Amino acid sequence: MELRPRRPADGGEEVLRFCHNARERADFLGQQWRPGVVALPETETDLGFDGRNFGQGAVPQVGRLRLAHEGRNWPALVWKNAAGTLRTAPLPDRGDPADAAFGPPQPFRVEAIEVERGEAVLTLIDSGRELTRPVINRLFGTTGVPLLDGADTIDLRGRPVPVGQGRLLSVPGYLVDRANNIWLFLGNPATSQQGFYDGGQPYANGVARVSLAALQANTPADGTVDWCLDAAGLVLARPWTRPNYPFTADLSTATVRAADIAALLVSARTSLAFAPGTVAAFNALYPAECGLYVDDERTVATALDQLVAGLGGYWRLTSLGQIALGRLAHAAPVLTLSEADLVSIERRGTVMPTRRRAVGWARNNRVHGEGEIAAAVLAGMDGTSVAELLIWRRSATPPGTPSGGSFDFGTGVLTPPTGWSASIPATDGNPAYASRGQASISGPTGVATPSWAAPTRAIEDGAPGATGPQGPQGPQGVPGQHGTSVAEVNVYRRASSQPATPSGGSFDFSTATLTAPSGWSVSIPSGSDPVWVSRGVAVTNTPGGSDVPDWSTPARAFEDGSAVDAIFRRATSQPATPSPSSGVPSGWYSSIADVPSGAGTIWTSFGTRASPALDWVWETPVRIEGIDGATGPQGPQGPQGVPGQHGTSVAEVNVYRRASSQPATPSGGSFDFSTATLTAPSGWSVSIPSGSDPVWVSRGVAVTNTPGGSDVPDWSTPARAFEDGSAVDAIFRRATSQPATPSPSSGVPSGWYSSIADVPSGAGTIWTSFGTRASPALDWVWETPVRIEGIDGATGPQGPQGPQGPTGPTGATGVSTRIIFRRSGTQPSTPSPSSGVPSGWYGTTGDVPSSADPMWASTGERPSGGSDYSWGVPVRHEAITAANTGDWRYLTESVSGEMTFTLQPGESRIARGMGLYPSPVSPGSVRVQIEYGEVGGGWTTSNGASAPFNVGEPGTPLHSVTITNSTGAQRPYRVRGTLIIESGDPGTRDANVSVLAV
């Protein structure tokens, strides 16, 4: 007995060899074997008999194997699924058996190990476990086939897609395309059909279609059904109208014998093999056709039971892990069972003798209700007579559907409709058309008018054959008739999009040779574009002739996809990243088993390519093999312990820095694995620092083989994460005349105020200056001040007190000025004249309600003694706040909060989104989605590129979009964002870096 558990340190196999009952030596088969087998495993097999049939599967159930423990450290080895083999030989009277006496190795697997009372007890795995898998591995709604997963199959969701092999009767149909009345019978191809039925009433055969598309595009003739036996692996049918009763079919597949069906079933769902010769031998015992139909969750073992039990046969799993078939038959009252190394046979039950008489039957694969059975019985009792009829007519063109005629059930005489014959008319140079009809009456005799189907062209006269040689006697031979030869062929082509329907080419019936049309091939061509297929039909009435096929519209058969691969090499330090290549780069190996031994550890590099036509793009190599740790301390007893091995600890971390341009790659810093504490390099921060310059991020990887140690991370080139935007502001002051334009400044200039409410009262009027800055790092640039408050008219001169002088000139009319305020996303209309504050406006800025919209002001003037103010065109009084151009929100997997801002005609804002998933759990991809639009309007969605991620490869999706006011007026806008996980599990998002900024 040989056992091969694995060592946990390096994954290598530890080979253990044992012998049992050896008398004189322990060297067998060129190896040394130690004693230690306490007891050999016993295999128990149940051979079922249900009172009628033998044959329930005989699968060995293996117990436990006991070995002498001898104080060895076997439990430290990895025994799960460990391989083992057993060889046996007859024990001679003296000495030990020769090597040649041992039989072939019998394989088995170990499930677990336990140590009890000085013995190591191994639990062995049932070698027939794979036979418990279900026969069907496709369920409606999860197949990836639109026809089986669409809305029309909602009632079938979760049910197995039926399969069948052999000769199948009354297979039920499932409606899978309601719009086109298309039904599914099998989830695997068939080779022929023997009829379709509506509650037992047969349909007339229509046209055999080549695909689902052909079934959907063509409507069957009245009373007929069209079908396709291999619509991309499905058996489909389309009746001319919706069936009134259960729709069933009689079908056959290519495999019809029991042993062949069993072999097909086992190979499709397991890795088990049949014993050599057993399939052919069983077919010789049972050569008749049979069938297996499965539409439930039965297992492979149950299906094998069903196949062989009804035949008086049996199946079993041998000690070599192979399936054997056989027949249980005996003439005597006693049946003797024998097997090598048989320990015991136990009778589990006794069945009373029975007598059987075979009357013949055919399996019906659809369960009938009691009402249907009763109806069938009544139909049989009323004595309904049915006749299937055929009539003929020759015509140069297809004739119309016939009507009339009669059939006499008493005499069996058919009277055809006018213009038709009961037999094939004589040759007149025209094709012969046939119409199939059916007549029925109640009772054995009577006359009925048949119903006829649309005619089909049945035969066509060929050219007259050559006159044979003159015989010594006998008359001149009559001209012979040639049949029609038909060939269905396929041609293939690779193209990035659907090519045009091919034309031309030929098929030679004498040599069965297909010449493809120009640009097409008879086999699948090489390349990377999708493969398209077109099916053609060639027809000839000339034996050995040729024909140009009629080609179908090309359909896409399959296409090559993208691929991922890994390469390996041994090195004492991290190797350089391999250059893109079409194959394995020099110095690297495609399999880890091929890497030579030597100094250094094993490194791997993952590569991807979008299609076979492109080169592999390789990633930075990473170490996948640990290094030796420090030597352990001297034990109090025993020899010096071997050096222990520590696992590799890896941490991925980020540091941040604000700078006006890209800073240099950071160096230094440290990561303490015992406390999970990151110390940032000089000039960098572990969190986003405050400031106005753009924020840059660098990702680092720290690695250590010392538990609780620390490491200086390897830092990546800094990438810009986000930056603050531009801003607009306004300042105010009081002056008796226009102040000078303020100089550029980082804040509010001296003598000016940021709010109109802060301007002190006094002489003069209030003036304002608007300022802009491209970023927080730059100064405000101020515009020429403009007056936003009116002035009083001049007072007339004081007249002298003396005598009344002449009347002086009239002084200028005094004017009163007032300013009103309101908020609006766009410029408000000019207020109508009013004596006070117009509706919707406010007398002071403090009275204006808060909102995201900017504040507007209108100046009104009223002549002295007048009643109404005349208001001026409103001007924007309040600048866009920094929140409108430097605002940001955290990005999550849910929609973020909205940010709003106002754009003048032609103005633009940039919305930038980024995310970071530092520790993915499984491979997949993620993207940034940004939505924007006018306030009160709809959303426009912009999706960024997919960012891939994998275990050890963070996901960093990025996306930006420019939002521009292309209208002729000021508009308010809004923006929001979402992180979309397209596939896989990216792990936890880094909330500090995942943001959307304007």
PDB file of C-alpha atoms in Angstrom, residues 342-589:
ATOM      1  CA  LEU A 342     -14.522 -11.616  -1.354  1.00  0.00           C
ATOM      2  CA  VAL A 343     -14.863 -11.506   2.442  1.00  0.00           C
ATOM      3  CA  SER A 344     -18.546 -12.271   2.989  1.00  0.00           C
ATOM      4  CA  ILE A 345     -21.971 -12.233   1.327  1.00  0.00           C
ATOM      5  CA  GLU A 346     -25.063 -11.286   3.313  1.00  0.00           C
ATOM      6  CA  ARG A 347     -28.714 -11.747   2.247  1.00  0.00           C
ATOM      7  CA  ARG A 348     -30.560  -8.478   2.986  1.00  0.00           C
ATOM      8  CA  GLY A 349     -34.098  -9.695   2.127  1.00  0.00           C
ATOM      9  CA  THR A 350     -36.211 -12.413   0.528  1.00  0.00           C
ATOM     10  CA  VAL A 351     -38.710 -11.753  -2.294  1.00  0.00           C
ATOM     11  CA  MET A 352     -41.614 -14.108  -3.043  1.00  0.00           C
ATOM     12  CA  PRO A 353     -41.499 -15.895  -6.423  1.00  0.00           C
ATOM     13  CA  THR A 354     -43.283 -14.127  -9.270  1.00  0.00           C
ATOM     14  CA  ARG A 355     -44.320 -14.909 -12.817  1.00  0.00           C
ATOM     15  CA  ARG A 356     -43.966 -12.378 -15.597  1.00  0.00           C
ATOM     16  CA  ARG A 357     -45.575 -12.148 -18.991  1.00  0.00           C
ATOM     17  CA  ALA A 358     -44.373  -9.532 -21.485  1.00  0.00           C
ATOM     18  CA  VAL A 359     -47.213  -7.949 -23.476  1.00  0.00           C
ATOM     19  CA  GLY A 360     -45.236  -5.166 -25.179  1.00  0.00           C
ATOM     20  CA  TRP A 361     -45.376  -1.436 -24.434  1.00  0.00           C
ATOM     21  CA  ALA A 362     -43.796   1.894 -25.379  1.00  0.00           C
ATOM     22  CA  ARG A 363     -42.800   4.478 -22.755  1.00  0.00           C
ATOM     23  CA  ASN A 364     -44.805   7.718 -22.685  1.00  0.00           C
ATOM     24  CA  ASN A 365     -42.616  10.552 -21.370  1.00  0.00           C
ATOM     25  CA  ARG A 366     -45.558  12.865 -20.544  1.00  0.00           C
ATOM     26  CA  VAL A 367     -47.703  12.169 -17.459  1.00  0.00           C
ATOM     27  CA  HIS A 368     -51.412  12.215 -18.401  1.00  0.00           C
ATOM     28  CA  GLY A 369     -54.182  13.488 -16.146  1.00  0.00           C
ATOM     29  CA  GLU A 370     -57.138  11.287 -15.231  1.00  0.00           C
ATOM     30  CA  GLY A 371     -59.394  13.334 -17.526  1.00  0.00           C
ATOM     31  CA  GLU A 372     -57.142  12.691 -20.518  1.00  0.00           C
ATOM     32  CA  ILE A 373     -56.997   8.960 -19.776  1.00  0.00           C
ATOM     33  CA  ALA A 374     -60.781   8.815 -19.478  1.00  0.00           C
ATOM     34  CA  ALA A 375     -61.167  10.743 -22.740  1.00  0.00           C
ATOM     35  CA  ALA A 376     -58.815   8.325 -24.475  1.00  0.00           C
ATOM     36  CA  VAL A 377     -60.825   5.360 -23.190  1.00  0.00           C
ATOM     37  CA  LEU A 378     -64.085   6.925 -24.381  1.00  0.00           C
ATOM     38  CA  ALA A 379     -62.517   7.705 -27.758  1.00  0.00           C
ATOM     39  CA  GLY A 380     -61.620   4.048 -28.072  1.00  0.00           C
ATOM     40  CA  MET A 381     -65.133   2.962 -27.050  1.00  0.00           C
ATOM     41  CA  ASP A 382     -66.948   5.125 -29.633  1.00  0.00           C
ATOM     42  CA  GLY A 383     -65.110   3.251 -32.445  1.00  0.00           C
ATOM     43  CA  THR A 384     -63.673   6.248 -34.327  1.00  0.00           C
ATOM     44  CA  SER A 385     -62.266   5.171 -37.714  1.00  0.00           C
ATOM     45  CA  VAL A 386     -59.430   7.266 -39.163  1.00  0.00           C
ATOM     46  CA  ALA A 387     -57.839   7.007 -42.621  1.00  0.00           C
ATOM     47  CA  GLU A 388     -54.559   8.650 -43.697  1.00  0.00           C
ATOM     48  CA  LEU A 389     -54.787   9.364 -47.476  1.00  0.00           C
ATOM     49  CA  LEU A 390     -52.474  10.542 -50.247  1.00  0.00           C
ATOM     50  CA  ILE A 391     -53.449  11.976 -53.686  1.00  0.00           C
ATOM     51  CA  TRP A 392     -51.320  13.042 -56.695  1.00  0.00           C
ATOM     52  CA  ARG A 393     -51.266  15.581 -59.486  1.00  0.00           C
ATOM     53  CA  ARG A 394     -48.757  16.643 -62.134  1.00  0.00           C
ATOM     54  CA  SER A 395     -48.368  20.389 -62.737  1.00  0.00           C
ATOM     55  CA  ALA A 396     -45.747  22.818 -64.045  1.00  0.00           C
ATOM     56  CA  THR A 397     -46.463  25.125 -61.064  1.00  0.00           C
ATOM     57  CA  PRO A 398     -47.551  24.342 -57.471  1.00  0.00           C
ATOM     58  CA  PRO A 399     -51.336  23.674 -57.476  1.00  0.00           C
ATOM     59  CA  GLY A 400     -53.710  25.036 -54.849  1.00  0.00           C
ATOM     60  CA  THR A 401     -54.832  23.063 -51.785  1.00  0.00           C
ATOM     61  CA  PRO A 402     -57.405  20.469 -52.983  1.00  0.00           C
ATOM     62  CA  SER A 403     -60.931  20.203 -51.579  1.00  0.00           C
ATOM     63  CA  GLY A 404     -63.697  17.669 -51.919  1.00  0.00           C
ATOM     64  CA  GLY A 405     -63.466  13.987 -52.781  1.00  0.00           C
ATOM     65  CA  SER A 406     -64.537  11.174 -50.469  1.00  0.00           C
ATOM     66  CA  PHE A 407     -63.403   7.976 -48.760  1.00  0.00           C
ATOM     67  CA  ASP A 408     -65.660   4.934 -48.238  1.00  0.00           C
ATOM     68  CA  PHE A 409     -64.621   3.115 -45.038  1.00  0.00           C
ATOM     69  CA  GLY A 410     -66.764   0.115 -45.932  1.00  0.00           C
ATOM     70  CA  THR A 411     -65.067  -0.556 -49.280  1.00  0.00           C
ATOM     71  CA  GLY A 412     -61.770   1.298 -48.738  1.00  0.00           C
ATOM     72  CA  VAL A 413     -62.296   3.210 -52.014  1.00  0.00           C
ATOM     73  CA  LEU A 414     -60.891   6.755 -52.336  1.00  0.00           C
ATOM     74  CA  THR A 415     -62.575   9.172 -54.756  1.00  0.00           C
ATOM     75  CA  PRO A 416     -60.002  11.998 -55.290  1.00  0.00           C
ATOM     76  CA  PRO A 417     -60.980  15.678 -55.725  1.00  0.00           C
ATOM     77  CA  THR A 418     -61.373  16.949 -59.303  1.00  0.00           C
ATOM     78  CA  GLY A 419     -58.034  17.094 -61.120  1.00  0.00           C
ATOM     79  CA  TRP A 420     -56.290  14.726 -58.659  1.00  0.00           C
ATOM     80  CA  SER A 421     -55.466  10.975 -58.757  1.00  0.00           C
ATOM     81  CA  ALA A 422     -55.232   8.231 -56.145  1.00  0.00           C
ATOM     82  CA  SER A 423     -51.986   7.019 -57.788  1.00  0.00           C
ATOM     83  CA  ILE A 424     -48.992   8.761 -59.376  1.00  0.00           C
ATOM     84  CA  PRO A 425     -50.058  10.009 -62.865  1.00  0.00           C
ATOM     85  CA  ALA A 426     -48.092   9.015 -65.931  1.00  0.00           C
ATOM     86  CA  THR A 427     -45.018  11.029 -66.912  1.00  0.00           C
ATOM     87  CA  ASP A 428     -45.843  14.216 -68.898  1.00  0.00           C
ATOM     88  CA  GLY A 429     -42.678  16.270 -68.265  1.00  0.00           C
ATOM     89  CA  ASN A 430     -44.106  18.063 -65.206  1.00  0.00           C
ATOM     90  CA  PRO A 431     -43.285  17.461 -61.505  1.00  0.00           C
ATOM     91  CA  ALA A 432     -45.657  15.319 -59.438  1.00  0.00           C
ATOM     92  CA  TYR A 433     -47.237  17.046 -56.392  1.00  0.00           C
ATOM     93  CA  ALA A 434     -48.710  15.166 -53.415  1.00  0.00           C
ATOM     94  CA  SER A 435     -51.339  16.226 -50.864  1.00  0.00           C
ATOM     95  CA  ARG A 436     -51.776  14.372 -47.588  1.00  0.00           C
ATOM     96  CA  GLY A 437     -55.313  14.091 -46.171  1.00  0.00           C
ATOM     97  CA  GLN A 438     -57.227  12.572 -43.288  1.00  0.00           C
ATOM     98  CA  ALA A 439     -60.786  11.277 -43.059  1.00  0.00           C
ATOM     99  CA  SER A 440     -62.597  10.072 -39.941  1.00  0.00           C
ATOM    100  CA  ILE A 441     -66.040   8.755 -38.990  1.00  0.00           C
ATOM    101  CA  SER A 442     -67.677   7.225 -35.931  1.00  0.00           C
ATOM    102  CA  GLY A 443     -68.049   3.489 -36.413  1.00  0.00           C
ATOM    103  CA  PRO A 444     -66.506   0.999 -38.846  1.00  0.00           C
ATOM    104  CA  THR A 445     -68.378   1.970 -42.066  1.00  0.00           C
ATOM    105  CA  GLY A 446     -69.481   5.120 -43.786  1.00  0.00           C
ATOM    106  CA  VAL A 447     -68.284   7.805 -46.203  1.00  0.00           C
ATOM    107  CA  ALA A 448     -66.380  10.975 -45.163  1.00  0.00           C
ATOM    108  CA  THR A 449     -64.966  14.012 -46.980  1.00  0.00           C
ATOM    109  CA  PRO A 450     -61.213  14.242 -46.206  1.00  0.00           C
ATOM    110  CA  SER A 451     -59.401  17.417 -45.165  1.00  0.00           C
ATOM    111  CA  TRP A 452     -56.344  18.015 -47.387  1.00  0.00           C
ATOM    112  CA  ALA A 453     -52.980  19.661 -46.659  1.00  0.00           C
ATOM    113  CA  ALA A 454     -51.129  22.080 -48.944  1.00  0.00           C
ATOM    114  CA  PRO A 455     -49.450  20.160 -51.811  1.00  0.00           C
ATOM    115  CA  THR A 456     -45.697  19.545 -51.799  1.00  0.00           C
ATOM    116  CA  ARG A 457     -43.504  18.595 -54.771  1.00  0.00           C
ATOM    117  CA  ALA A 458     -42.762  14.897 -54.274  1.00  0.00           C
ATOM    118  CA  ILE A 459     -41.012  13.678 -57.423  1.00  0.00           C
ATOM    119  CA  GLU A 460     -39.776  15.080 -60.703  1.00  0.00           C
ATOM    120  CA  ASP A 461     -38.960  13.231 -63.897  1.00  0.00           C
ATOM    121  CA  GLY A 462     -35.323  13.143 -64.860  1.00  0.00           C
ATOM    122  CA  ALA A 463     -33.827  13.103 -68.326  1.00  0.00           C
ATOM    123  CA  PRO A 464     -34.391   9.837 -70.253  1.00  0.00           C
ATOM    124  CA  GLY A 465     -31.691   7.247 -69.653  1.00  0.00           C
ATOM    125  CA  ALA A 466     -29.527   5.898 -72.425  1.00  0.00           C
ATOM    126  CA  THR A 467     -31.010   3.048 -74.465  1.00  0.00           C
ATOM    127  CA  GLY A 468     -29.598  -0.269 -73.336  1.00  0.00           C
ATOM    128  CA  PRO A 469     -28.090  -2.785 -75.724  1.00  0.00           C
ATOM    129  CA  GLN A 470     -30.452  -4.971 -77.732  1.00  0.00           C
ATOM    130  CA  GLY A 471     -31.185  -8.111 -75.804  1.00  0.00           C
ATOM    131  CA  PRO A 472     -31.452 -11.443 -77.483  1.00  0.00           C
ATOM    132  CA  GLN A 473     -35.133 -11.430 -76.651  1.00  0.00           C
ATOM    133  CA  GLY A 474     -37.533  -9.165 -74.802  1.00  0.00           C
ATOM    134  CA  PRO A 475     -38.987  -5.707 -75.519  1.00  0.00           C
ATOM    135  CA  GLN A 476     -37.318  -2.305 -75.495  1.00  0.00           C
ATOM    136  CA  GLY A 477     -36.607  -1.009 -71.897  1.00  0.00           C
ATOM    137  CA  VAL A 478     -38.612   1.971 -70.580  1.00  0.00           C
ATOM    138  CA  PRO A 479     -36.860   5.248 -69.574  1.00  0.00           C
ATOM    139  CA  GLY A 480     -35.622   5.237 -65.999  1.00  0.00           C
ATOM    140  CA  GLN A 481     -36.315   7.926 -63.391  1.00  0.00           C
ATOM    141  CA  HIS A 482     -33.701   9.692 -61.301  1.00  0.00           C
ATOM    142  CA  GLY A 483     -34.301  10.778 -57.731  1.00  0.00           C
ATOM    143  CA  THR A 484     -33.440  14.180 -56.294  1.00  0.00           C
ATOM    144  CA  SER A 485     -30.068  14.511 -54.538  1.00  0.00           C
ATOM    145  CA  VAL A 486     -29.912  17.094 -51.744  1.00  0.00           C
ATOM    146  CA  ALA A 487     -26.864  18.203 -49.743  1.00  0.00           C
ATOM    147  CA  GLU A 488     -26.757  20.614 -46.785  1.00  0.00           C
ATOM    148  CA  VAL A 489     -23.306  22.179 -46.410  1.00  0.00           C
ATOM    149  CA  ASN A 490     -21.654  24.915 -44.312  1.00  0.00           C
ATOM    150  CA  VAL A 491     -19.031  27.540 -45.176  1.00  0.00           C
ATOM    151  CA  TYR A 492     -17.141  29.739 -42.694  1.00  0.00           C
ATOM    152  CA  ARG A 493     -15.586  33.205 -42.641  1.00  0.00           C
ATOM    153  CA  ARG A 494     -13.921  35.429 -40.034  1.00  0.00           C
ATOM    154  CA  ALA A 495     -15.053  39.085 -40.015  1.00  0.00           C
ATOM    155  CA  SER A 496     -15.426  41.888 -37.451  1.00  0.00           C
ATOM    156  CA  SER A 497     -19.088  42.426 -38.497  1.00  0.00           C
ATOM    157  CA  GLN A 498     -21.754  40.348 -40.253  1.00  0.00           C
ATOM    158  CA  PRO A 499     -20.643  39.698 -43.886  1.00  0.00           C
ATOM    159  CA  ALA A 500     -23.025  39.706 -46.850  1.00  0.00           C
ATOM    160  CA  THR A 501     -24.822  36.504 -47.836  1.00  0.00           C
ATOM    161  CA  PRO A 502     -22.366  34.456 -49.945  1.00  0.00           C
ATOM    162  CA  SER A 503     -23.069  33.549 -53.559  1.00  0.00           C
ATOM    163  CA  GLY A 504     -21.469  31.107 -55.941  1.00  0.00           C
ATOM    164  CA  GLY A 505     -19.394  28.082 -55.087  1.00  0.00           C
ATOM    165  CA  SER A 506     -20.476  24.548 -55.982  1.00  0.00           C
ATOM    166  CA  PHE A 507     -21.086  21.056 -54.606  1.00  0.00           C
ATOM    167  CA  ASP A 508     -20.010  18.019 -56.661  1.00  0.00           C
ATOM    168  CA  PHE A 509     -22.317  15.087 -55.814  1.00  0.00           C
ATOM    169  CA  SER A 510     -20.031  12.553 -57.511  1.00  0.00           C
ATOM    170  CA  THR A 511     -17.117  13.303 -55.146  1.00  0.00           C
ATOM    171  CA  ALA A 512     -19.068  14.973 -52.297  1.00  0.00           C
ATOM    172  CA  THR A 513     -16.678  17.938 -52.703  1.00  0.00           C
ATOM    173  CA  LEU A 514     -17.692  21.475 -51.679  1.00  0.00           C
ATOM    174  CA  THR A 515     -16.056  24.464 -53.378  1.00  0.00           C
ATOM    175  CA  ALA A 516     -16.645  27.511 -51.129  1.00  0.00           C
ATOM    176  CA  PRO A 517     -17.756  30.911 -52.505  1.00  0.00           C
ATOM    177  CA  SER A 518     -15.122  33.607 -52.868  1.00  0.00           C
ATOM    178  CA  GLY A 519     -13.963  34.859 -49.450  1.00  0.00           C
ATOM    179  CA  TRP A 520     -15.385  31.818 -47.596  1.00  0.00           C
ATOM    180  CA  SER A 521     -13.847  28.513 -46.406  1.00  0.00           C
ATOM    181  CA  VAL A 522     -15.130  24.955 -45.998  1.00  0.00           C
ATOM    182  CA  SER A 523     -13.384  24.782 -42.590  1.00  0.00           C
ATOM    183  CA  ILE A 524     -12.995  27.317 -39.795  1.00  0.00           C
ATOM    184  CA  PRO A 525     -10.211  29.731 -40.853  1.00  0.00           C
ATOM    185  CA  SER A 526      -7.521  30.986 -38.490  1.00  0.00           C
ATOM    186  CA  GLY A 527      -7.594  34.560 -37.194  1.00  0.00           C
ATOM    187  CA  SER A 528      -8.949  36.626 -34.316  1.00  0.00           C
ATOM    188  CA  ASP A 529     -12.215  38.072 -35.730  1.00  0.00           C
ATOM    189  CA  PRO A 530     -15.573  36.374 -34.934  1.00  0.00           C
ATOM    190  CA  VAL A 531     -16.398  33.252 -36.995  1.00  0.00           C
ATOM    191  CA  TRP A 532     -19.556  33.470 -39.198  1.00  0.00           C
ATOM    192  CA  VAL A 533     -21.310  30.450 -40.758  1.00  0.00           C
ATOM    193  CA  SER A 534     -23.689  30.216 -43.717  1.00  0.00           C
ATOM    194  CA  ARG A 535     -25.634  27.035 -44.475  1.00  0.00           C
ATOM    195  CA  GLY A 536     -26.314  26.135 -48.109  1.00  0.00           C
ATOM    196  CA  VAL A 537     -28.578  23.614 -49.846  1.00  0.00           C
ATOM    197  CA  ALA A 538     -27.513  22.046 -53.171  1.00  0.00           C
ATOM    198  CA  VAL A 539     -30.048  20.073 -55.241  1.00  0.00           C
ATOM    199  CA  THR A 540     -29.668  18.022 -58.420  1.00  0.00           C
ATOM    200  CA  ASN A 541     -31.670  15.431 -60.337  1.00  0.00           C
ATOM    201  CA  THR A 542     -28.622  14.285 -62.255  1.00  0.00           C
ATOM    202  CA  PRO A 543     -26.678  11.431 -60.605  1.00  0.00           C
ATOM    203  CA  GLY A 544     -23.122  12.580 -59.969  1.00  0.00           C
ATOM    204  CA  GLY A 545     -24.005  16.158 -60.988  1.00  0.00           C
ATOM    205  CA  SER A 546     -23.178  19.419 -59.283  1.00  0.00           C
ATOM    206  CA  ASP A 547     -25.132  22.468 -58.153  1.00  0.00           C
ATOM    207  CA  VAL A 548     -24.566  26.030 -56.873  1.00  0.00           C
ATOM    208  CA  PRO A 549     -25.972  26.008 -53.297  1.00  0.00           C
ATOM    209  CA  ASP A 550     -28.576  28.492 -52.044  1.00  0.00           C
ATOM    210  CA  TRP A 551     -26.843  30.171 -49.084  1.00  0.00           C
ATOM    211  CA  SER A 552     -28.492  31.419 -45.850  1.00  0.00           C
ATOM    212  CA  THR A 553     -27.828  34.767 -44.174  1.00  0.00           C
ATOM    213  CA  PRO A 554     -24.554  34.415 -42.199  1.00  0.00           C
ATOM    214  CA  ALA A 555     -24.915  33.826 -38.451  1.00  0.00           C
ATOM    215  CA  ARG A 556     -22.169  34.363 -35.877  1.00  0.00           C
ATOM    216  CA  ALA A 557     -20.940  30.961 -34.641  1.00  0.00           C
ATOM    217  CA  PHE A 558     -18.359  32.023 -32.033  1.00  0.00           C
ATOM    218  CA  GLU A 559     -15.495  34.446 -31.422  1.00  0.00           C
ATOM    219  CA  ASP A 560     -12.162  34.362 -29.652  1.00  0.00           C
ATOM    220  CA  GLY A 561     -12.095  36.144 -26.294  1.00  0.00           C
ATOM    221  CA  SER A 562      -9.509  37.824 -24.152  1.00  0.00           C
ATOM    222  CA  ALA A 563      -7.095  35.743 -22.050  1.00  0.00           C
ATOM    223  CA  VAL A 564      -5.040  35.863 -18.858  1.00  0.00           C
ATOM    224  CA  ASP A 565      -1.836  33.875 -18.234  1.00  0.00           C
ATOM    225  CA  ALA A 566       0.966  33.640 -15.681  1.00  0.00           C
ATOM    226  CA  ILE A 567       4.699  33.001 -16.144  1.00  0.00           C
ATOM    227  CA  PHE A 568       7.331  32.003 -13.560  1.00  0.00           C
ATOM    228  CA  ARG A 569      11.092  32.260 -12.920  1.00  0.00           C
ATOM    229  CA  ARG A 570      13.567  31.929 -10.028  1.00  0.00           C
ATOM    230  CA  ALA A 571      15.621  34.965  -8.953  1.00  0.00           C
ATOM    231  CA  THR A 572      17.466  36.273  -5.883  1.00  0.00           C
ATOM    232  CA  SER A 573      15.785  39.709  -6.274  1.00  0.00           C
ATOM    233  CA  GLN A 574      12.742  41.114  -8.069  1.00  0.00           C
ATOM    234  CA  PRO A 575      13.173  40.598 -11.863  1.00  0.00           C
ATOM    235  CA  ALA A 576      12.434  43.369 -14.364  1.00  0.00           C
ATOM    236  CA  THR A 577       8.931  43.510 -15.848  1.00  0.00           C
ATOM    237  CA  PRO A 578       8.953  41.410 -19.091  1.00  0.00           C
ATOM    238  CA  SER A 579       8.400  43.281 -22.364  1.00  0.00           C
ATOM    239  CA  PRO A 580       5.182  42.580 -24.325  1.00  0.00           C
ATOM    240  CA  SER A 581       5.525  39.301 -26.238  1.00  0.00           C
ATOM    241  CA  SER A 582       3.527  36.847 -28.332  1.00  0.00           C
ATOM    242  CA  GLY A 583       4.613  33.912 -26.152  1.00  0.00           C
ATOM    243  CA  VAL A 584       6.609  33.124 -22.990  1.00  0.00           C
ATOM    244  CA  PRO A 585       9.476  35.683 -22.618  1.00  0.00           C
ATOM    245  CA  SER A 586      13.052  34.422 -22.563  1.00  0.00           C
ATOM    246  CA  GLY A 587      14.158  33.220 -19.117  1.00  0.00           C
ATOM    247  CA  TRP A 588      10.576  32.646 -17.962  1.00  0.00           C
ATOM    248  CA  TYR A 589       8.463  29.424 -17.803  1.00  0.00           C
TER     249      TYR A 589
END
